[in-house]
Short mmCIF file of C-alpha atoms and ligand atoms in Angstrom, two decimals:
data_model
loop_
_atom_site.label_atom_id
_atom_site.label_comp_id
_atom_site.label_asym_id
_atom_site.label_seq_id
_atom_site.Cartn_x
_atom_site.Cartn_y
_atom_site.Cartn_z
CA UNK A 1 -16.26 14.52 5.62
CA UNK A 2 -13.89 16.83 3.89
CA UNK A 3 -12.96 15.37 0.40
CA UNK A 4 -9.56 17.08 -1.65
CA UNK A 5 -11.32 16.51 -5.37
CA UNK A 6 -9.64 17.65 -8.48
CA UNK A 7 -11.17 21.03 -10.16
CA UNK A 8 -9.03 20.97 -12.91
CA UNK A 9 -6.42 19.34 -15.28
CA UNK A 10 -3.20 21.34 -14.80
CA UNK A 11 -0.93 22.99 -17.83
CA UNK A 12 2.46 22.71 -15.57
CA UNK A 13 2.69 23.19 -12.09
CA UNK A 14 -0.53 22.19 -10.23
CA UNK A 15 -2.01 24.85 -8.06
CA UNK A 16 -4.52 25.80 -5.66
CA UNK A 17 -7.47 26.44 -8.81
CA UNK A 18 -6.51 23.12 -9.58
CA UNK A 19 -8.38 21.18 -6.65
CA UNK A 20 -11.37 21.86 -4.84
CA UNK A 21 -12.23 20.94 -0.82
CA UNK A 22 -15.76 19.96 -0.32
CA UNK A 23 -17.84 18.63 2.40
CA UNK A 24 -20.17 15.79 2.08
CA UNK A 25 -21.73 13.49 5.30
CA UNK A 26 -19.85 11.21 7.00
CA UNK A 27 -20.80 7.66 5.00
CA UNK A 28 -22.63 4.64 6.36
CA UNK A 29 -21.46 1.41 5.89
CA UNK A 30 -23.28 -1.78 5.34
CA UNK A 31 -22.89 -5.78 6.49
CA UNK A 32 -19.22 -6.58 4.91
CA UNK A 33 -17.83 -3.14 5.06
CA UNK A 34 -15.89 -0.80 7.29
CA UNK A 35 -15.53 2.84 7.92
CA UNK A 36 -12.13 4.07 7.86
CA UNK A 37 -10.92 7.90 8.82
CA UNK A 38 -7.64 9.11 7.97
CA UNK A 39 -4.85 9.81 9.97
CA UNK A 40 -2.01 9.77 7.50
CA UNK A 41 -1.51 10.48 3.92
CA UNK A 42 0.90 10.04 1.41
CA UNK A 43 1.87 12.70 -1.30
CA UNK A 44 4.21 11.12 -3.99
CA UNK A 45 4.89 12.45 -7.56
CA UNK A 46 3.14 10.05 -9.25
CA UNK A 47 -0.31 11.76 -7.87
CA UNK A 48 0.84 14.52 -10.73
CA UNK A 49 0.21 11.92 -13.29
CA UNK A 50 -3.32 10.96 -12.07
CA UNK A 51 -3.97 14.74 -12.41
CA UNK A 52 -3.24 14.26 -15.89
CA UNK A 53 -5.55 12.37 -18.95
CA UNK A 54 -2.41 11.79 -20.95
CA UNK A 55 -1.84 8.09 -21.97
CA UNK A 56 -0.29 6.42 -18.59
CA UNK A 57 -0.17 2.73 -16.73
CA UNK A 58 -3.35 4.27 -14.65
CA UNK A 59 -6.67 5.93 -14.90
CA UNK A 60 -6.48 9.43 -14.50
CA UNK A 61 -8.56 11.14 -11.98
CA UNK A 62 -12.09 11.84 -12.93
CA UNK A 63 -12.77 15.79 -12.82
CA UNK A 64 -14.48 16.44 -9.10
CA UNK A 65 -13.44 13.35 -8.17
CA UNK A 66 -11.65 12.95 -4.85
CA UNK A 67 -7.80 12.53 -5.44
CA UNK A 68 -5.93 9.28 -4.93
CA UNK A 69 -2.78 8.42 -2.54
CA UNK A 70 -2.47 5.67 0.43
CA UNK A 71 -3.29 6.58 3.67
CA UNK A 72 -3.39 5.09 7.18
CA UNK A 73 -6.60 4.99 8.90
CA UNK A 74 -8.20 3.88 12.31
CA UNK A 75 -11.38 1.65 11.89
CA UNK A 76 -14.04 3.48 13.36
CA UNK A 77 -16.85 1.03 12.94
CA UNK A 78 -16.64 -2.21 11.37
CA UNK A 79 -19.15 -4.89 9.39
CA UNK A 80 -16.28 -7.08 8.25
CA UNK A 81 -15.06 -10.27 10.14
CA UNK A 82 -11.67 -9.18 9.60
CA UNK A 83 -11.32 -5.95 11.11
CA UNK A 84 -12.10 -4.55 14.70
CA UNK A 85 -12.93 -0.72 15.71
CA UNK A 86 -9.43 0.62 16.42
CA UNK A 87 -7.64 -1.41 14.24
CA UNK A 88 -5.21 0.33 12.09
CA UNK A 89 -4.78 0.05 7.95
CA UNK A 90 -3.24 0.90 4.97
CA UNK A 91 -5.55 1.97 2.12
CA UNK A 92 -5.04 2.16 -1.35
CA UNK A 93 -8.75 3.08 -1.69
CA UNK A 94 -9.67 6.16 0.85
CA UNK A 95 -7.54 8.83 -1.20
CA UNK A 96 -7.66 12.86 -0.22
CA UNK A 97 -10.42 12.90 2.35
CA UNK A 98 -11.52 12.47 6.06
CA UNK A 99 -13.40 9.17 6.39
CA UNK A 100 -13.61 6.24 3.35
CA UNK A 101 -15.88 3.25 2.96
CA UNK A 102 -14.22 -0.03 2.39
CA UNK A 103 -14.95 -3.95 1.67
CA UNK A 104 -11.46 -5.33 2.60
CA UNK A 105 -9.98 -4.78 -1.03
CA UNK A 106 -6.58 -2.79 -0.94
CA UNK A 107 -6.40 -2.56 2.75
CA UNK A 108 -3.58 -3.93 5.02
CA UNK A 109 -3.53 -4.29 8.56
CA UNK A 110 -0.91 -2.10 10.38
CA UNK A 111 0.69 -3.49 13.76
CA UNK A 112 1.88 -0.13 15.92
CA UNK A 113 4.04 -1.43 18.38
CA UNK A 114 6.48 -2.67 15.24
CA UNK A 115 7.02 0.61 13.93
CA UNK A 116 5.19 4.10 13.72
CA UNK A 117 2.24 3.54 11.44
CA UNK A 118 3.45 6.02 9.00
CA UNK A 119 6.51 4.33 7.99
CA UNK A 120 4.00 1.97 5.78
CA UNK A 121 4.05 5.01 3.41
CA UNK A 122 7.32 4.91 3.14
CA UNK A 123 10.37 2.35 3.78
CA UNK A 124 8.51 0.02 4.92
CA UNK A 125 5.47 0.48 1.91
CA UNK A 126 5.69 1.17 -1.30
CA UNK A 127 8.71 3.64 -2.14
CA UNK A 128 10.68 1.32 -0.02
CA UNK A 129 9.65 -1.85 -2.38
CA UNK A 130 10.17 0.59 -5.38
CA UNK A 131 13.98 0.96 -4.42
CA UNK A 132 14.22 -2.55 -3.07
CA UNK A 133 13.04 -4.54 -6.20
CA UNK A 134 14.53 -1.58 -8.77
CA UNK A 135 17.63 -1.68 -6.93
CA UNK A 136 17.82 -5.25 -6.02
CA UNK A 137 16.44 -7.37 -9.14
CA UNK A 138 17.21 -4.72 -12.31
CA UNK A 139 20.27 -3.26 -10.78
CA UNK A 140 22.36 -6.34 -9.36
CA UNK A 141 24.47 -4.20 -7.05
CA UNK A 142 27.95 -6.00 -6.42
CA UNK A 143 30.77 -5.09 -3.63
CA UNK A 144 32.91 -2.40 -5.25
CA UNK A 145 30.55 -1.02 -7.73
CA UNK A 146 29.64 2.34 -8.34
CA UNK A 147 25.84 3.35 -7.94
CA UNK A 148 24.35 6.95 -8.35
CA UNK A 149 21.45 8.20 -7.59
CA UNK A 150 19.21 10.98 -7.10
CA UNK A 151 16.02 12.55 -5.04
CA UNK A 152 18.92 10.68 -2.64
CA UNK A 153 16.64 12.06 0.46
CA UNK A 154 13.73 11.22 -0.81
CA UNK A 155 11.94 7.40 0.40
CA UNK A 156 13.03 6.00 -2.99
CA UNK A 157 16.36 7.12 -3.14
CA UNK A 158 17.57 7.42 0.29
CA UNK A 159 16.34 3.55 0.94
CA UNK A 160 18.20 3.21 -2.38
CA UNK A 161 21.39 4.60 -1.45
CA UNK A 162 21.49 2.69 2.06
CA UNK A 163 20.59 -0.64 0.33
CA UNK A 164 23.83 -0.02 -2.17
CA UNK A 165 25.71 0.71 1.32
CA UNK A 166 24.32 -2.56 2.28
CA UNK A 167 25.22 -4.30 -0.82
CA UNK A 168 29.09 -2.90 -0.60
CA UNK A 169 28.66 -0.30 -3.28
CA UNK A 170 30.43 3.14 -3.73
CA UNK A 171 27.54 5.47 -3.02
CA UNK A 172 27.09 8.44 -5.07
CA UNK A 173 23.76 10.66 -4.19
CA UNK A 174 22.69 13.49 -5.61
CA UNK A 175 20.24 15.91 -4.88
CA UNK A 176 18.89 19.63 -4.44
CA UNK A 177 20.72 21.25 -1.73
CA UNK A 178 23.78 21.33 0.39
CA UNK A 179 21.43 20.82 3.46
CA UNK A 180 20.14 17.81 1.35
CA UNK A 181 23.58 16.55 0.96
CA UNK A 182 24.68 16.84 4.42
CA UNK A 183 21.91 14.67 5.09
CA UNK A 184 22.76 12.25 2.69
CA UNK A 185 26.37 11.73 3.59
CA UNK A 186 25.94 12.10 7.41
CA UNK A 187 22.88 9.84 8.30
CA UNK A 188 22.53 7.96 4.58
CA UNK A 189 25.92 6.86 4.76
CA UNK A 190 26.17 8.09 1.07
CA UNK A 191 30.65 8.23 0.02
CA UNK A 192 29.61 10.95 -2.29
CA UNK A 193 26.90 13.68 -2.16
CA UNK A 194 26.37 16.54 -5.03
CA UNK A 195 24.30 19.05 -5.28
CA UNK A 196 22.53 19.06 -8.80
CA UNK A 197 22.00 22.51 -8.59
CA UNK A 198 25.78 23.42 -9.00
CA UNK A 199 26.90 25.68 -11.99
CA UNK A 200 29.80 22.88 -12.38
CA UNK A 201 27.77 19.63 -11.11
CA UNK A 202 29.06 17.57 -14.44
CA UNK A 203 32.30 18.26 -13.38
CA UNK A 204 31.70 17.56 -10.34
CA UNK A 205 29.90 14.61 -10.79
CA UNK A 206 33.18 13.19 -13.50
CA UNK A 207 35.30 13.74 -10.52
CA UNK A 208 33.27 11.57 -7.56
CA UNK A 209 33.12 8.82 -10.24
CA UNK A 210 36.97 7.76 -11.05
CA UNK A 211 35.46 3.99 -12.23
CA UNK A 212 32.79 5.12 -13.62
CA UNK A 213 29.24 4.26 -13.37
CA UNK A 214 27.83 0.87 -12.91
CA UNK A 215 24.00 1.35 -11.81
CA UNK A 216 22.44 4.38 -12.21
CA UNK A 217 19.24 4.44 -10.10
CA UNK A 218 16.96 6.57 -12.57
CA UNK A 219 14.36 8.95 -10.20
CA UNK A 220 15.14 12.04 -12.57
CA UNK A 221 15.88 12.20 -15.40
CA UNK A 222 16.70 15.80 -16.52
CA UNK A 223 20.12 17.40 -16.18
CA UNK A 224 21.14 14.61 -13.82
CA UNK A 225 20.91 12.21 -16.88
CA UNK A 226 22.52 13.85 -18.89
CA UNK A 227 25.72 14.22 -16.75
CA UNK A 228 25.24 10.20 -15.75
CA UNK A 229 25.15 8.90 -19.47
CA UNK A 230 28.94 9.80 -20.52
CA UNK A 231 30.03 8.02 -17.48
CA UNK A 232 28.59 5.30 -17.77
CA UNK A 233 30.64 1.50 -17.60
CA UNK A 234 30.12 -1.33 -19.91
CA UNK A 235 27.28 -3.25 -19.05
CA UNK A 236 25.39 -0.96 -16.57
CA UNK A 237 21.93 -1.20 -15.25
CA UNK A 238 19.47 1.64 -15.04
CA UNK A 239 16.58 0.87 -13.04
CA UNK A 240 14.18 3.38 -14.80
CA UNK A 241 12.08 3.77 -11.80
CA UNK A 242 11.12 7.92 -12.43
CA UNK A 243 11.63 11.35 -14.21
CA UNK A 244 10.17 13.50 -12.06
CA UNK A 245 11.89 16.93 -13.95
CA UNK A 246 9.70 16.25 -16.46
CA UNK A 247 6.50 15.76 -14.47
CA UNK A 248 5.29 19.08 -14.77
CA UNK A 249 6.39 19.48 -18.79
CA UNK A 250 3.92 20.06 -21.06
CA UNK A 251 5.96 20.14 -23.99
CA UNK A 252 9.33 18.78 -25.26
CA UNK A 253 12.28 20.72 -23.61
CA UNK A 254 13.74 23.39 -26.28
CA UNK A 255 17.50 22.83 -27.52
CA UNK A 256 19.92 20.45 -28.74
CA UNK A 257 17.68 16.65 -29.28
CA UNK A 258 19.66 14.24 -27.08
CA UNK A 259 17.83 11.19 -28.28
CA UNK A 260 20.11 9.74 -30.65
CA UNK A 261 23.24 10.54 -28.27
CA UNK A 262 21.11 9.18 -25.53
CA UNK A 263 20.21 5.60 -27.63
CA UNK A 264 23.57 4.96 -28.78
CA UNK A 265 25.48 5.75 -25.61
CA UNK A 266 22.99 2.91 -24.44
CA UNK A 267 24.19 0.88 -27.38
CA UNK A 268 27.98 1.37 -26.64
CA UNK A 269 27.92 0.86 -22.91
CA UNK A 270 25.66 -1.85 -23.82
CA UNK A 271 23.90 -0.81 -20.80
CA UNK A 272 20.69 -2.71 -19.51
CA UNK A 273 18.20 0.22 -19.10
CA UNK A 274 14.47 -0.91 -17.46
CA UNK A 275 11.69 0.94 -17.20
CA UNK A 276 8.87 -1.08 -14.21
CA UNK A 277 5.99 -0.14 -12.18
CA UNK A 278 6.22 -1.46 -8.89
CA UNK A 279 2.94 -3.32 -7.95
CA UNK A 280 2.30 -4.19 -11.30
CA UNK A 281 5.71 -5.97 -12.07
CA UNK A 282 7.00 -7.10 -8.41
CA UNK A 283 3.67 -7.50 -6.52
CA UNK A 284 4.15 -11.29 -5.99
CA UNK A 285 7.47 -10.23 -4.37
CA UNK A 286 6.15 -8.17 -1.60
CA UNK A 287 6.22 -10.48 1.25
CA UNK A 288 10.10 -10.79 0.39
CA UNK A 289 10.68 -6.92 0.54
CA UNK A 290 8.59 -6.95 3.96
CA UNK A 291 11.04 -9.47 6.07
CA UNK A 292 14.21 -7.80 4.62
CA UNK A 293 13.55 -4.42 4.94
CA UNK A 294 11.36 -5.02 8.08
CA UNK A 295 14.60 -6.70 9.79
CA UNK A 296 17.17 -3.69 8.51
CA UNK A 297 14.81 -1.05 10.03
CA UNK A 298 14.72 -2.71 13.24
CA UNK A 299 18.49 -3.64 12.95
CA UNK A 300 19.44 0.12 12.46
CA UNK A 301 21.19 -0.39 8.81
CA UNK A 302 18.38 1.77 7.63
CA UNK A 303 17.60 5.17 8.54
CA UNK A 304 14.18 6.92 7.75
CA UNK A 305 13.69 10.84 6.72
CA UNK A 306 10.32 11.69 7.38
CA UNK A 307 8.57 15.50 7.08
CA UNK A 308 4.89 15.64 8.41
CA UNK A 309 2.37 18.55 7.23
CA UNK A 310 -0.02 19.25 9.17
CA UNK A 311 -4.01 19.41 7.67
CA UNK A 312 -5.75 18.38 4.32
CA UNK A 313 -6.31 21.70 3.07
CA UNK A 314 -2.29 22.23 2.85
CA UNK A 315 -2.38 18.82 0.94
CA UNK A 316 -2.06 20.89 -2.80
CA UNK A 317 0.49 23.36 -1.98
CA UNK A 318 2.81 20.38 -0.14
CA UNK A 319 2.32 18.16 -3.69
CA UNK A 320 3.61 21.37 -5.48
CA UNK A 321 6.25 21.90 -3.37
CA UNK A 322 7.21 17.79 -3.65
CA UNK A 323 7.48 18.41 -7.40
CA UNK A 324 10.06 20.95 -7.01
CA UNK A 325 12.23 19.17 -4.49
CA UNK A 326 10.58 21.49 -0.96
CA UNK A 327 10.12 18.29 0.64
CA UNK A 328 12.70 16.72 3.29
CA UNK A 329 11.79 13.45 3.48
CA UNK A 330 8.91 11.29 2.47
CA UNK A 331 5.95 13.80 2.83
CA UNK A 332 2.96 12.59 4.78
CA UNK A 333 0.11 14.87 5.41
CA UNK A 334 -1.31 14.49 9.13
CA UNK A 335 -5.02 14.68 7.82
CA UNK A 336 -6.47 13.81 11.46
CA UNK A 337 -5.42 13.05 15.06
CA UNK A 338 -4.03 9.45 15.97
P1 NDP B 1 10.82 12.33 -3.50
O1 NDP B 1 10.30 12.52 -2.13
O2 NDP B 1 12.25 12.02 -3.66
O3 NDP B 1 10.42 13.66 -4.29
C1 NDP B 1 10.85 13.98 -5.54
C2 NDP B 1 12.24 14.63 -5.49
O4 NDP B 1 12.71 14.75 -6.81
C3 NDP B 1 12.26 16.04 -4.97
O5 NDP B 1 12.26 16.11 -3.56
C4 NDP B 1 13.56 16.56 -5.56
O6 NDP B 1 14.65 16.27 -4.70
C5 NDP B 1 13.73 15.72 -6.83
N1 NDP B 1 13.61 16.57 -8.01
C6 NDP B 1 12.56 17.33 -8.39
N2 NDP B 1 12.86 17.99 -9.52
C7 NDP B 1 14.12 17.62 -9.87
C8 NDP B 1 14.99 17.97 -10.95
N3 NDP B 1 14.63 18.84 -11.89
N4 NDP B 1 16.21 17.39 -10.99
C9 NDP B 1 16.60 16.52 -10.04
N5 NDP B 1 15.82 16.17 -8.99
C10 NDP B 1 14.60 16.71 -8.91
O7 NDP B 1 9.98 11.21 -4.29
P2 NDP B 1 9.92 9.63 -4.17
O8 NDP B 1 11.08 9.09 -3.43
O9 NDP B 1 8.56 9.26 -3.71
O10 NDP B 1 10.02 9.19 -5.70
C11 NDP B 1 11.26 9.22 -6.39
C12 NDP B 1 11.05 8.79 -7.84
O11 NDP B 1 10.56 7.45 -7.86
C13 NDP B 1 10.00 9.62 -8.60
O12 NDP B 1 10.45 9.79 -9.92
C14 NDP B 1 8.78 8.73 -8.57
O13 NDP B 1 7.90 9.02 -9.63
C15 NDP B 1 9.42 7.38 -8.70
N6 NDP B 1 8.61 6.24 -8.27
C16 NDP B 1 8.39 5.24 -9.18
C17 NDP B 1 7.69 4.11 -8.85
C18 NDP B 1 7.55 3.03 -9.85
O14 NDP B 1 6.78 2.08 -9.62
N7 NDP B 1 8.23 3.10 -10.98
C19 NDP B 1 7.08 3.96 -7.51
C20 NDP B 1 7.41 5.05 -6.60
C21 NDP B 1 8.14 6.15 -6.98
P3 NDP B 1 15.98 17.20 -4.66
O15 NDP B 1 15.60 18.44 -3.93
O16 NDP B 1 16.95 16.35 -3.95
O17 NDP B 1 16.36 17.47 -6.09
#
């Protein structure tokens, strides 16, 4: 059983030093539990923040202790009534490693002939709920409205930018490359795509908003934020779902202090900013998500990027590379065969 643990609390970027493979037996399972090896697994930013023993929403993880993330397994034997040999999940409990031990707690049962198991990482898991509810319930998208936002290729905010298609909004989407923004406009549907990376994106970003801003979709933070807050309308809503510039900070940026700009630009545009945590704030409402979202995948209306690395051990270097905008798609390590 190879297990991805964490060697090390990274200053900055995380690199190889920072984790450790190891190889422990296969574990045996007793009366109530199953035995679960992984197919699938997730990388998503947050895993930088579990690297980390700052203050946050979640434990940190322990040093040498195996990392965390969802995964899809196969049951390969099984003690509990509920689940057959075969059968496939989603864990929240198996993390960075070949085979897991479970009781039933934070597993969900996967149907394959409804969609490729995977896509329960993604639209049709948890980043998809993350842009449904932030979009949905703290943005209010109405017909006509403009609605930015950015990572647009990414799970959150390309399901984002299709649901404000959905909704009737003017879609702006930004994100790190003109590839990236091809993307976006072509098979997201997005009205307006930017690259943030341009000398003159401010500019650029003034000009593909004539009306202005009404919901700014918050995945950023950064440079991007800075460029969205001038433009903002009277009574926006920022769904403050991520910052993921700053994930890798480990100190305040150098220059001008924004913060009092920043506050009383909120203040002004009397602008509804709000910060949530997906499971923790909208849990109750996640058989809601699955029937909507479940029906526009299978209806067509929404279209899923997807890049697949093959093989644990490339696990680290693919979560650096996520942090600095390498990825194409939700990222999902193929960790064993189907
Ligand atoms: P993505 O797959 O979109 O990956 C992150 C992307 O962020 C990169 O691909 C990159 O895209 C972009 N990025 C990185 N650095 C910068 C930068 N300096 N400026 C602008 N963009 C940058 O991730 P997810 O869709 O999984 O997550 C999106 C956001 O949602 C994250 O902030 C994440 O933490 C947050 N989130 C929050 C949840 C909650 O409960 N609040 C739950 C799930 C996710 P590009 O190349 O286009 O710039």
């Amino acid at each position: 059983n190879r297990q991805m643990t964490l060697a090390a609390r990274p200053v900055g970027t995380p690199r190889a030093e920072h984790f450790a493979l190891k190889t422990t037996p296969v574990p045996s399972i007793a009366e109530g539990q199953l035995l679960l090896r992984t197919v699938y697994l997730s990388l998503d930013p947050y895993m930088r923040g579990r690297m980390s023993d700052a203050d946050s929403y979640a434990e940190p993880v322990a040093i040498g202790g195996v990392m965390v993330g969802g995964t899809i397994n196969r049951v390969v034997a099984s003690r509990h009534p509920d689940y057959q040999e075969g059968d496939w999940v989603l864990s929240y409990g198996v993390g960075w490693q070949d085979y897991g031990v479970s009781d039933g707690s934070f597993l969900f049962k996967l149907d394959p002939t409804q969609a490729p198991v995977s896509h329960a990482l993604g639209v049709l898991g948890m980043p998809g709920f993350t842009a449904f509810m932030g979009l949905m319930d703290i943005g209010q998208p109405k017909a006509g409205e403009t609605l930015v936002v950015a990572a647009a290729t990414g799970p959150v905010g390309a399901t984002v930018a299709q649901i404000g298609k959905i909704m009737g909004c003017r879609v702006v989407a930004i994100a790190g490359s003109d590839e990236k923004c091809q993307v976006a406009r072509e098979e997201l549907g997005a009205d307006v795509a930017l690259n943030h990376k341009a000398s003159d994106f401010e500019q650029q970003l003034a000009a593909a908003c004539p009306d202005g801003i009404d919901i700014y979709f918050e995945n950023v933070g950064g440079r991007v934020l800075k460029a969205v807050l001038p433009l903002l309308n009277t009574h926006a809503r920022i769904p403050l779902c991520g910052t993921v510039s700053n994930y890798n900070a480990s100190a305040l940026p150098q220059g001008p202090d924004h913060l009092d700009w920043a506050w009383s630009t909120i203040l002004t545009k009397r602008a509804t900013v709000k910060g949530f945590i997906i499971f923790d704030d909208y849990g109750h409402r996640y058989g809601e998500f699955a029937e909507q979202m479940g029906k526009w995948v299978s209806e067509g209306k929404i279209h899923y990027l997807e890049q697949i690395v093959d093989g644990l051990e490339n696990a680290p270097e693919a979560l650096k590379g996520l942090l600095e905008g390498k990825n194409f798609g939700k990222l999902v390590i193929r960790v064993g065969q189907d």
